[in-house]
PDB file of C-alpha atoms in Angstrom:
ATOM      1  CA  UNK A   1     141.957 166.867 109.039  1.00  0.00           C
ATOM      2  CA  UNK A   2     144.120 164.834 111.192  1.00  0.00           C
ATOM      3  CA  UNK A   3     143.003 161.674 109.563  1.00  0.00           C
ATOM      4  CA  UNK A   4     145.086 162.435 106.432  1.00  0.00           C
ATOM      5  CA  UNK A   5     148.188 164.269 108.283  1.00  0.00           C
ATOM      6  CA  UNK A   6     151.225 162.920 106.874  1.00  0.00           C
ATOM      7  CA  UNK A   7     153.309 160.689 109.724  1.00  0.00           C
ATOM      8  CA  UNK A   8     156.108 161.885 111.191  1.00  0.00           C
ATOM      9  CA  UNK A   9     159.654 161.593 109.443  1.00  0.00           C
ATOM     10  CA  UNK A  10     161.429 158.258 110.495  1.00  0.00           C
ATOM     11  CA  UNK A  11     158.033 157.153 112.236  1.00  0.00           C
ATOM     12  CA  UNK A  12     157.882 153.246 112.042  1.00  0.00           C
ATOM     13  CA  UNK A  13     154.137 152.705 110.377  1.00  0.00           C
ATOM     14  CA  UNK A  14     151.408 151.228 112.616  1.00  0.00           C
ATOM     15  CA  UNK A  15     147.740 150.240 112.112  1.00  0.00           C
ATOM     16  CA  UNK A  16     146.604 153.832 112.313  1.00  0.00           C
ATOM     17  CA  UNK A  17     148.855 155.323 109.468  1.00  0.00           C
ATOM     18  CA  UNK A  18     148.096 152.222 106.937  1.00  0.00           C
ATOM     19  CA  UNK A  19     144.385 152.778 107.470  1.00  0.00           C
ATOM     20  CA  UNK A  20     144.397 156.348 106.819  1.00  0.00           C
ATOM     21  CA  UNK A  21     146.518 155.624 103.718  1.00  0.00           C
ATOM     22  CA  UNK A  22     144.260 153.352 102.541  1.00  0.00           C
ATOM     23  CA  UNK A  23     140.823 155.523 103.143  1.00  0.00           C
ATOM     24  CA  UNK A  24     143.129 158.381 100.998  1.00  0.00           C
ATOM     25  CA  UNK A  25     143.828 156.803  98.161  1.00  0.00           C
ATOM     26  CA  UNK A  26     140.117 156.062  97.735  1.00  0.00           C
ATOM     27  CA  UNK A  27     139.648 160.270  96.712  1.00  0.00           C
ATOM     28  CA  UNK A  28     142.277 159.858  94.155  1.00  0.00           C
ATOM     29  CA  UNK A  29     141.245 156.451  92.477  1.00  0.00           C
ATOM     30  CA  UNK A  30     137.076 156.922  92.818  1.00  0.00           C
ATOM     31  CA  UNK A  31     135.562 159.842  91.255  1.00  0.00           C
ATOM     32  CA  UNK A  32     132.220 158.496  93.428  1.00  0.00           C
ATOM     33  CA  UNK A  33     133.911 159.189  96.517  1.00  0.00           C
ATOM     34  CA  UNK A  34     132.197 162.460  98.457  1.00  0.00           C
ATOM     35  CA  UNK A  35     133.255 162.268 101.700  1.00  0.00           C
ATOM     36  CA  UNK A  36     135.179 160.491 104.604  1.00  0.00           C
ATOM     37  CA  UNK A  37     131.934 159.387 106.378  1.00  0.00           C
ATOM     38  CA  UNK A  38     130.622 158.184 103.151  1.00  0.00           C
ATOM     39  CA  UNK A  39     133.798 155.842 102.703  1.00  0.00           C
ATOM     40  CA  UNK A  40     134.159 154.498 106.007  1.00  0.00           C
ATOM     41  CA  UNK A  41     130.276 153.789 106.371  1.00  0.00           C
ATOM     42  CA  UNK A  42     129.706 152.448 102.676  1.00  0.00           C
ATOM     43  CA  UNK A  43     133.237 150.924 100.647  1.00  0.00           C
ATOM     44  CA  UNK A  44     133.015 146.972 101.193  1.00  0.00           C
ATOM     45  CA  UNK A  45     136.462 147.513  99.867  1.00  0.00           C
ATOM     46  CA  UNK A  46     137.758 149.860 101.817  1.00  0.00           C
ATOM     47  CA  UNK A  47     135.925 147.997 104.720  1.00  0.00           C
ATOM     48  CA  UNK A  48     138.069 144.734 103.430  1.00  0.00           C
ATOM     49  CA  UNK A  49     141.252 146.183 103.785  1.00  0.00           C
ATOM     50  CA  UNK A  50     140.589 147.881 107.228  1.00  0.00           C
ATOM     51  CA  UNK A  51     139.879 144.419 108.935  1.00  0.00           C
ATOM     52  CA  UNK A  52     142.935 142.030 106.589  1.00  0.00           C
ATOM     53  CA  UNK A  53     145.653 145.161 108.381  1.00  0.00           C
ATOM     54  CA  UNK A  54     144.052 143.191 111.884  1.00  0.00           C
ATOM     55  CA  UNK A  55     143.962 139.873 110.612  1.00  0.00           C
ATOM     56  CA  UNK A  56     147.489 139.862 109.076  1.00  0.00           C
ATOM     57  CA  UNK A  57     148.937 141.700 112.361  1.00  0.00           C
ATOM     58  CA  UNK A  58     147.255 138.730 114.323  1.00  0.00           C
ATOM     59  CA  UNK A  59     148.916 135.832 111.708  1.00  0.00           C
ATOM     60  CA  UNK A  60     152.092 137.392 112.045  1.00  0.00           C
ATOM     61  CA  UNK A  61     151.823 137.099 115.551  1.00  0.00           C
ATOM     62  CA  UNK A  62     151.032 133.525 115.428  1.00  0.00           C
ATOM     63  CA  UNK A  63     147.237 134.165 116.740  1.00  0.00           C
ATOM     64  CA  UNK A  64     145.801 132.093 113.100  1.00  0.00           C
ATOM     65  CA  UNK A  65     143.152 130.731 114.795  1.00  0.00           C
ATOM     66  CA  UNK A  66     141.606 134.257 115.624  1.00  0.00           C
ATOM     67  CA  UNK A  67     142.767 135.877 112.403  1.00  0.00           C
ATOM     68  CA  UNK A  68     140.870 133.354 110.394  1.00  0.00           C
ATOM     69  CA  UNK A  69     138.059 134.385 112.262  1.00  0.00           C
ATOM     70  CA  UNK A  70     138.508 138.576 111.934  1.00  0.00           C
ATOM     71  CA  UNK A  71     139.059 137.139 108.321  1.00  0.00           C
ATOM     72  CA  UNK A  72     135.793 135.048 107.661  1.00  0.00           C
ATOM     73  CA  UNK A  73     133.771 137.839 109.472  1.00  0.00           C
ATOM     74  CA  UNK A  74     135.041 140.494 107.328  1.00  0.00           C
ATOM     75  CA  UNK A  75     134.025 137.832 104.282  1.00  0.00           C
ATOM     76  CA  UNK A  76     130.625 137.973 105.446  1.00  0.00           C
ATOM     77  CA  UNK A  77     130.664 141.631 105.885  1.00  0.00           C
ATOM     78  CA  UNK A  78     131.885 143.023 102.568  1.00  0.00           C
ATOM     79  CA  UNK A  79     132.160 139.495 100.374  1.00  0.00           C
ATOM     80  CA  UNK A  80     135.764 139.854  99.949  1.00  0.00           C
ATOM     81  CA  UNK A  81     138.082 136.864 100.818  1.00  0.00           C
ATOM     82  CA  UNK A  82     141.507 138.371 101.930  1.00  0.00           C
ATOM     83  CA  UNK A  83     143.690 135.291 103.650  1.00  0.00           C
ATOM     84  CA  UNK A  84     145.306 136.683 106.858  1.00  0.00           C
ATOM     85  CA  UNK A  85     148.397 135.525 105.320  1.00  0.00           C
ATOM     86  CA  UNK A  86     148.617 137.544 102.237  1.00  0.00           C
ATOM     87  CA  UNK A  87     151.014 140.197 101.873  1.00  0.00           C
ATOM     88  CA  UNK A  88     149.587 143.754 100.766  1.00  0.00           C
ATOM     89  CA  UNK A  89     151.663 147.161 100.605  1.00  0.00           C
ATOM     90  CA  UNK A  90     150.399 150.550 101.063  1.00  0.00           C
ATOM     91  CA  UNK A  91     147.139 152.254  99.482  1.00  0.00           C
ATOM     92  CA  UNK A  92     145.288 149.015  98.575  1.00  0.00           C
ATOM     93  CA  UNK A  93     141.946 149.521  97.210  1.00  0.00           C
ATOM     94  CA  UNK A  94     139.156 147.063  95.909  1.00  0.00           C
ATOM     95  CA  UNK A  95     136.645 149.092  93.853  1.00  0.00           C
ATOM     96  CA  UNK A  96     133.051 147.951  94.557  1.00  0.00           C
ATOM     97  CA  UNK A  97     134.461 144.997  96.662  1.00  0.00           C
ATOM     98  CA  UNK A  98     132.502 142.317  95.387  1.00  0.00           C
ATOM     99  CA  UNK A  99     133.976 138.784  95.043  1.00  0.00           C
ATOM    100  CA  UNK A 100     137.460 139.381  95.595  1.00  0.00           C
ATOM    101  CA  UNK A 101     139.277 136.388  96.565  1.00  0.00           C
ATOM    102  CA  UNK A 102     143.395 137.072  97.844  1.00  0.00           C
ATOM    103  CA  UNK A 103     145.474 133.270  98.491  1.00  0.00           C
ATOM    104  CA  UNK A 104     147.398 133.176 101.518  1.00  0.00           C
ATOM    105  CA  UNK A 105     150.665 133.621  99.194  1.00  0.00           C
ATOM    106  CA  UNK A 106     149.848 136.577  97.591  1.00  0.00           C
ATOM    107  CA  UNK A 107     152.201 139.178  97.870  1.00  0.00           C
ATOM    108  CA  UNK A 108     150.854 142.965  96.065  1.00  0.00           C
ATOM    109  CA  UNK A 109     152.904 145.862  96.201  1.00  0.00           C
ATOM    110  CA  UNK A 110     151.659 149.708  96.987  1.00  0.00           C
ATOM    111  CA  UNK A 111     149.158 151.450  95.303  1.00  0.00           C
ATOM    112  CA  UNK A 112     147.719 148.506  93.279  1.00  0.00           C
ATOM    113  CA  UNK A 113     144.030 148.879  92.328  1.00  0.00           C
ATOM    114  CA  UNK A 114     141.569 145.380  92.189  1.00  0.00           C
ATOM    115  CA  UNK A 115     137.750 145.862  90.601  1.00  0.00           C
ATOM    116  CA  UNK A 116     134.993 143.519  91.555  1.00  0.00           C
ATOM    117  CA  UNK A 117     135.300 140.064  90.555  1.00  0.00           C
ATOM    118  CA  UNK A 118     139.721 139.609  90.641  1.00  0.00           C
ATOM    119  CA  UNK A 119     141.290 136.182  92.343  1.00  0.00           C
ATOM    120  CA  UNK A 120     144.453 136.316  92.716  1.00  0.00           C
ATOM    121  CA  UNK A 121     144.191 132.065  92.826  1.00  0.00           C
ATOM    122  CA  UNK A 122     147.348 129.328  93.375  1.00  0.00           C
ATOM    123  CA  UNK A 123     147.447 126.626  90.660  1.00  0.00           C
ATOM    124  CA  UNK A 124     148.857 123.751  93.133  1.00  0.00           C
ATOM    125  CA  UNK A 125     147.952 122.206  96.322  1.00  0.00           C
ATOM    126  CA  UNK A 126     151.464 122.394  97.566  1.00  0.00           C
ATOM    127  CA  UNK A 127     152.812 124.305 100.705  1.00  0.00           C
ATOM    128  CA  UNK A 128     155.101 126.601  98.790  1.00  0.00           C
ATOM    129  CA  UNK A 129     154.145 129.771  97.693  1.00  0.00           C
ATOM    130  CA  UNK A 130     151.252 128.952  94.984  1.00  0.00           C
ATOM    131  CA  UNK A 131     150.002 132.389  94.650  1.00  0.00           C
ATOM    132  CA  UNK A 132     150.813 135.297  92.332  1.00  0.00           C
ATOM    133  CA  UNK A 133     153.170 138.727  92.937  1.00  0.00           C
ATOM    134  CA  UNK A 134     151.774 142.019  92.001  1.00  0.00           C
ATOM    135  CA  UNK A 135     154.350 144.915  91.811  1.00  0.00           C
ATOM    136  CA  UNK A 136     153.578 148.591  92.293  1.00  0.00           C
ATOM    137  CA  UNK A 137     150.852 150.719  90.777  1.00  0.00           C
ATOM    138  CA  UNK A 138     149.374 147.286  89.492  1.00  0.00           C
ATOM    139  CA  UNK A 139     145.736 147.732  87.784  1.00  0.00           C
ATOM    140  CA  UNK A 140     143.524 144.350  87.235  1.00  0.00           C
ATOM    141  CA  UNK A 141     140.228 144.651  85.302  1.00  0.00           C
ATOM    142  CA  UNK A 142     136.904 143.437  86.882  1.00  0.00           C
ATOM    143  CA  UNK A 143     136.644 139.644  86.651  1.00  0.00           C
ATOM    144  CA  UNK A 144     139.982 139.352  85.895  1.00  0.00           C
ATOM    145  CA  UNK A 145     142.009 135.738  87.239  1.00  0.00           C
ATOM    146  CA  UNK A 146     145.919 136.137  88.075  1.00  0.00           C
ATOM    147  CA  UNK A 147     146.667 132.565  88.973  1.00  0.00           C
ATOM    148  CA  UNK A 148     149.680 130.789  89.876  1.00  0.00           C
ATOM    149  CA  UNK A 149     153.370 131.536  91.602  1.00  0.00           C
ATOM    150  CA  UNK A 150     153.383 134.310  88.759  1.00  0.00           C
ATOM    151  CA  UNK A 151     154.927 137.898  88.725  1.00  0.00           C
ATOM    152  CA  UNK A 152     153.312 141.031  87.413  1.00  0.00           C
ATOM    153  CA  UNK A 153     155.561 143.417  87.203  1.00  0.00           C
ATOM    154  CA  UNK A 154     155.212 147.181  88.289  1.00  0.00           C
ATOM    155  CA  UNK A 155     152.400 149.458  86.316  1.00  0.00           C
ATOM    156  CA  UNK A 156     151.126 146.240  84.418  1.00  0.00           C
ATOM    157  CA  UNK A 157     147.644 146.388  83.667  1.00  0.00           C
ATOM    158  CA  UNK A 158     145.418 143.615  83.250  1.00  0.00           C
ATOM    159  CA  UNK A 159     142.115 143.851  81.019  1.00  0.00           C
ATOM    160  CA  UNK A 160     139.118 142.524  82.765  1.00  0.00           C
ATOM    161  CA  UNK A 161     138.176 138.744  82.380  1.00  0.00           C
ATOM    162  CA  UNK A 162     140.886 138.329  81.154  1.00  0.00           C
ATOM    163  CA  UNK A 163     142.961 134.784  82.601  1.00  0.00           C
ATOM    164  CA  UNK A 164     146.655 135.814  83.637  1.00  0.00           C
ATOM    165  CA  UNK A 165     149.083 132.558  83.993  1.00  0.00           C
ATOM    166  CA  UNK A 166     152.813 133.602  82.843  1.00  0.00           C
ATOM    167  CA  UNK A 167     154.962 136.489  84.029  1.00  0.00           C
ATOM    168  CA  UNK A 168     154.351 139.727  82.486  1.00  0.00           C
ATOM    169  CA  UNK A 169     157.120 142.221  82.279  1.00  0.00           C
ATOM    170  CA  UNK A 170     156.713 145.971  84.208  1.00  0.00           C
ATOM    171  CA  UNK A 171     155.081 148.534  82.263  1.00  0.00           C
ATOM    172  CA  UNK A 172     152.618 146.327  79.944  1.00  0.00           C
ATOM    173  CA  UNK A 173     149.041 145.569  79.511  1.00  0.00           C
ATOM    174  CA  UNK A 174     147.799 142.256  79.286  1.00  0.00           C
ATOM    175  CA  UNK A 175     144.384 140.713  78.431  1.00  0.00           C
ATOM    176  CA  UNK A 176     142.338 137.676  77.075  1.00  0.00           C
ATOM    177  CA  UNK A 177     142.227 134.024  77.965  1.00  0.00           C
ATOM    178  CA  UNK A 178     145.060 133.103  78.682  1.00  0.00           C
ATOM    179  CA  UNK A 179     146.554 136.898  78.975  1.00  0.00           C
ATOM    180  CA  UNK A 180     148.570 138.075  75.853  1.00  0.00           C
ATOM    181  CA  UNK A 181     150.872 141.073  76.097  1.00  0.00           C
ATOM    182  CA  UNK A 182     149.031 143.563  73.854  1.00  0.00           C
ATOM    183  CA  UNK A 183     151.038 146.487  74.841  1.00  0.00           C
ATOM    184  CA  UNK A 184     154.978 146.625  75.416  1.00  0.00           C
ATOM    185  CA  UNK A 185     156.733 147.646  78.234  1.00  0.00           C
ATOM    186  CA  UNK A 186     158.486 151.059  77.639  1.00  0.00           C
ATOM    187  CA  UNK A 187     155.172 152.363  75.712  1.00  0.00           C
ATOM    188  CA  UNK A 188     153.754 155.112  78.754  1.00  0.00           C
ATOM    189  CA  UNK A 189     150.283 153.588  80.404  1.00  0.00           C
ATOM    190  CA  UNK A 190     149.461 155.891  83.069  1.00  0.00           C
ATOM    191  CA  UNK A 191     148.233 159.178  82.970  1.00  0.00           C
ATOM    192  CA  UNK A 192     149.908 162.250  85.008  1.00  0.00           C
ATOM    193  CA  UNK A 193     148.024 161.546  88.025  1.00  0.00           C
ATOM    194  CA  UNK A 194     149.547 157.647  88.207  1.00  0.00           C
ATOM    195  CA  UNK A 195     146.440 155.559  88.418  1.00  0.00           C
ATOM    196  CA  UNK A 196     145.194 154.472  84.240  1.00  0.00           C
ATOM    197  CA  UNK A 197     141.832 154.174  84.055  1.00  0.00           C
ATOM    198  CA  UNK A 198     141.046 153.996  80.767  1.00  0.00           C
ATOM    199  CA  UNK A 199     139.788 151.261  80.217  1.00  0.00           C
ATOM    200  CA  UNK A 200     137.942 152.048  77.272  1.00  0.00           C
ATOM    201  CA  UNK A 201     141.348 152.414  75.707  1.00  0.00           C
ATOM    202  CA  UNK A 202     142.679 149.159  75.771  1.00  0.00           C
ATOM    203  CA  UNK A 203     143.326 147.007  72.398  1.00  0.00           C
ATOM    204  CA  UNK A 204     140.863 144.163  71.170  1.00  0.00           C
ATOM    205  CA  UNK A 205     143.525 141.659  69.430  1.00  0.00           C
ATOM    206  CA  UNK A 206     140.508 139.454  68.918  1.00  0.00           C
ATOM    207  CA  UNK A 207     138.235 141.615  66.988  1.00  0.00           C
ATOM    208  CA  UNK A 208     141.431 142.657  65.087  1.00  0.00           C
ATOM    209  CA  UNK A 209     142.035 139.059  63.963  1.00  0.00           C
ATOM    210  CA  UNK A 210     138.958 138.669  63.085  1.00  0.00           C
ATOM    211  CA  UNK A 211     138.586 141.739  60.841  1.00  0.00           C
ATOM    212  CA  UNK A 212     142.130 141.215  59.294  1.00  0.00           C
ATOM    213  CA  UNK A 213     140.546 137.428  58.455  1.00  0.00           C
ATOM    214  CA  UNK A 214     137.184 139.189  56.883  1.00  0.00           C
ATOM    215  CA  UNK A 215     139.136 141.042  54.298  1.00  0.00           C
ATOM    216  CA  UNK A 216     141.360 138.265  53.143  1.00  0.00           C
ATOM    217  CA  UNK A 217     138.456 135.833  52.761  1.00  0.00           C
ATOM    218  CA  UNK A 218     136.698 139.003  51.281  1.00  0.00           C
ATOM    219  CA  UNK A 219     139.779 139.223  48.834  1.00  0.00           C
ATOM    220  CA  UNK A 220     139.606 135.450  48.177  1.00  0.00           C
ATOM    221  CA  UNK A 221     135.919 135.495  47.382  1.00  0.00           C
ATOM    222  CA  UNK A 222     136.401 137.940  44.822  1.00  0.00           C
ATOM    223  CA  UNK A 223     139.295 136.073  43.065  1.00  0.00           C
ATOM    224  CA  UNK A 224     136.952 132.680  42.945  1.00  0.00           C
ATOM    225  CA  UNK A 225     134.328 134.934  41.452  1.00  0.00           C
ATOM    226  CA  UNK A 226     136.738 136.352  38.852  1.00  0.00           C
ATOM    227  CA  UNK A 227     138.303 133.041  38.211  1.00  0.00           C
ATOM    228  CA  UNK A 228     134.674 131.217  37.762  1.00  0.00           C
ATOM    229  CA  UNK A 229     133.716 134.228  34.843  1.00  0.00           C
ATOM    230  CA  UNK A 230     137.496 133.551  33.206  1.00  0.00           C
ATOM    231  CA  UNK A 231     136.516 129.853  32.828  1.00  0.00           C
ATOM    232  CA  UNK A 232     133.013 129.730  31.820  1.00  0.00           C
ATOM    233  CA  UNK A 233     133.782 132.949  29.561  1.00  0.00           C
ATOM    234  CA  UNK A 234     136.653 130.181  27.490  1.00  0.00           C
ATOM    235  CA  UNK A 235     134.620 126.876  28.118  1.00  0.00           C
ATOM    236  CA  UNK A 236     131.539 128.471  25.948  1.00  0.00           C
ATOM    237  CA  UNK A 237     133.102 128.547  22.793  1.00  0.00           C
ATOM    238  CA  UNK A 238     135.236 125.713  22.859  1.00  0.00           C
ATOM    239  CA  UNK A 239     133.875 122.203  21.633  1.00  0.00           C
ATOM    240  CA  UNK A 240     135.942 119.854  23.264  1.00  0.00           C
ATOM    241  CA  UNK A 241     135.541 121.126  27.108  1.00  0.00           C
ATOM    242  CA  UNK A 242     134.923 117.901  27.845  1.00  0.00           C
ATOM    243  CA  UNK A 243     138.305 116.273  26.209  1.00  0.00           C
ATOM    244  CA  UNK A 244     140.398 119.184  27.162  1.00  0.00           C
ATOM    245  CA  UNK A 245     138.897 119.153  30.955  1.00  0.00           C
ATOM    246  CA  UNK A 246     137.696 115.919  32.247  1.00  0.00           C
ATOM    247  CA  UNK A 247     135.111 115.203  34.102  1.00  0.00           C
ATOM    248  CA  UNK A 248     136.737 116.747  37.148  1.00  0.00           C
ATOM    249  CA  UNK A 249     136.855 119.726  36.031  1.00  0.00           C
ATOM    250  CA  UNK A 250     133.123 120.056  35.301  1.00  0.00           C
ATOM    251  CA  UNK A 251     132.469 118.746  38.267  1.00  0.00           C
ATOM    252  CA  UNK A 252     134.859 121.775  40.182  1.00  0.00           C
ATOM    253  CA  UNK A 253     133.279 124.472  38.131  1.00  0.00           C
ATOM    254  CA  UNK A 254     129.982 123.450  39.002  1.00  0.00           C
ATOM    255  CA  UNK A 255     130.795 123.263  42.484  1.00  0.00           C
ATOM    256  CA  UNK A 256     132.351 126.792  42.284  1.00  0.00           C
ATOM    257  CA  UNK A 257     128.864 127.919  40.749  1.00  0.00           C
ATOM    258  CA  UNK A 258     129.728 127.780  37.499  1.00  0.00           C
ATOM    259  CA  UNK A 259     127.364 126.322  34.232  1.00  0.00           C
TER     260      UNK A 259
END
């Protein structure tokens, strides 16, 4: 089809050849994804990005006052808030394009994936750039916030609902609130095909805490029990528990369940 035939070598890109990138990219990244007329009629996403490559054309051109309004129709269309301003590479795509929200400082690099529910949010009222970077190949979990004048680097992946606020380093996976590194770069996190969606793979750090703390209080339940038996095993022959002891002591075994 002549939608998805490749440009022409040296051919500066235009409007045309960034849409049909990013209706492409849908096929690889959306195992849903029939047909072209299926996309183009029914992807809020894919709808999103379509109208931000006008509005952003129109802010660089200075014409803010209309790409605010391309960019607060499109909001109303597919509820995804993309600022004119933002800077987006090539093959964007919003899965399920729900509540998306993009600052006007946001800069995202080429084939990043965003699922329902990601802000990519500033952390100041200030001028300067306030919102976050997002490298290349870049996945962030549904519900996920990346907020601040932050960097992700390239094939970082970030776990959904989880809260992002520092840099994280290329090639790692980050998740919780606030976002902990749970997987170091130089460990592979893609699969052949370049987009990692395996979500169901991802580390729980949490539940991992909490299990590790189980078995130690586990492990220090059963030394109280052993130590109560040792004591009251002694204390029931002797006489003088009392002299030897103190009142104390009674007082601490029977709190500790002993006679």
């Amino acid at each position: 089809m002549m939608f998805f035939s490749p440009p022409r070598p040296n051919a500066k890109p235009n409007l045309w050849q960034d849409w049909r990138e990013d209706v492409a990219c849908v096929f690889a990244r959306d195992p849903a994804a029939r047909n072209l007329l299926e996309v183009l009629l029914a992807y809020p996403g894919v709808h999103a990005v379509m109208l931000y490559r006008v509005t952003h054309r129109l802010w660089l051109s200075e014409w803010k006052l209309s790409a605010r309004l391309v960019a607060a129709f499109a909001r109303w269309l597919t509820n995804v808030d993309i600022h004119p301003g933002a800077t987006i590479g090539k093959r964007f795509f919003i899965d399920h394009g729900a509540c998306v929200v993009i600052g006007e400082t946001a800069e995202i690099g080429n084939d990043v994936t965003l699922y329902h529910g990601v802000t990519l949010g500033g952390t100041t009222w200030n001028k300067a750039k306030r919102h976050p970077t997002l490298g290349n190949n870049v996945l962030v979990g549904a519900g996920a916030k990346v907020l601040g004048a932050i960097n992700l680097g390239d094939n970082v992946r970030v776990g959904a609902n989880s809260v992002v606020i520092k840099d994280v380093p290329a090639c790692c996976t980050v998740i919780g609130i606030p976002g902990r590194i749970i997987q170091q770069k130089g460990v592979k996190i893609q699969n052949p095909r370049g987009i990692d969606l395996d979500h169901h793979l991802v580390p729980d750090p949490i539940g991992k805490a909490i299990n590790c703390l189980v078995e130690r209080l586990d492990k220090l339940e059963a030394n109280q029990e052993r130590f109560v038996m040792m004591e009251t095993d002694n204390c029931d022959s002797c006489e003088s528990e009392g002299v030897c002891h103190g009142e104390e002591k009674v007082i601490l075994k029977q709190a500790a369940g002993g006679q």
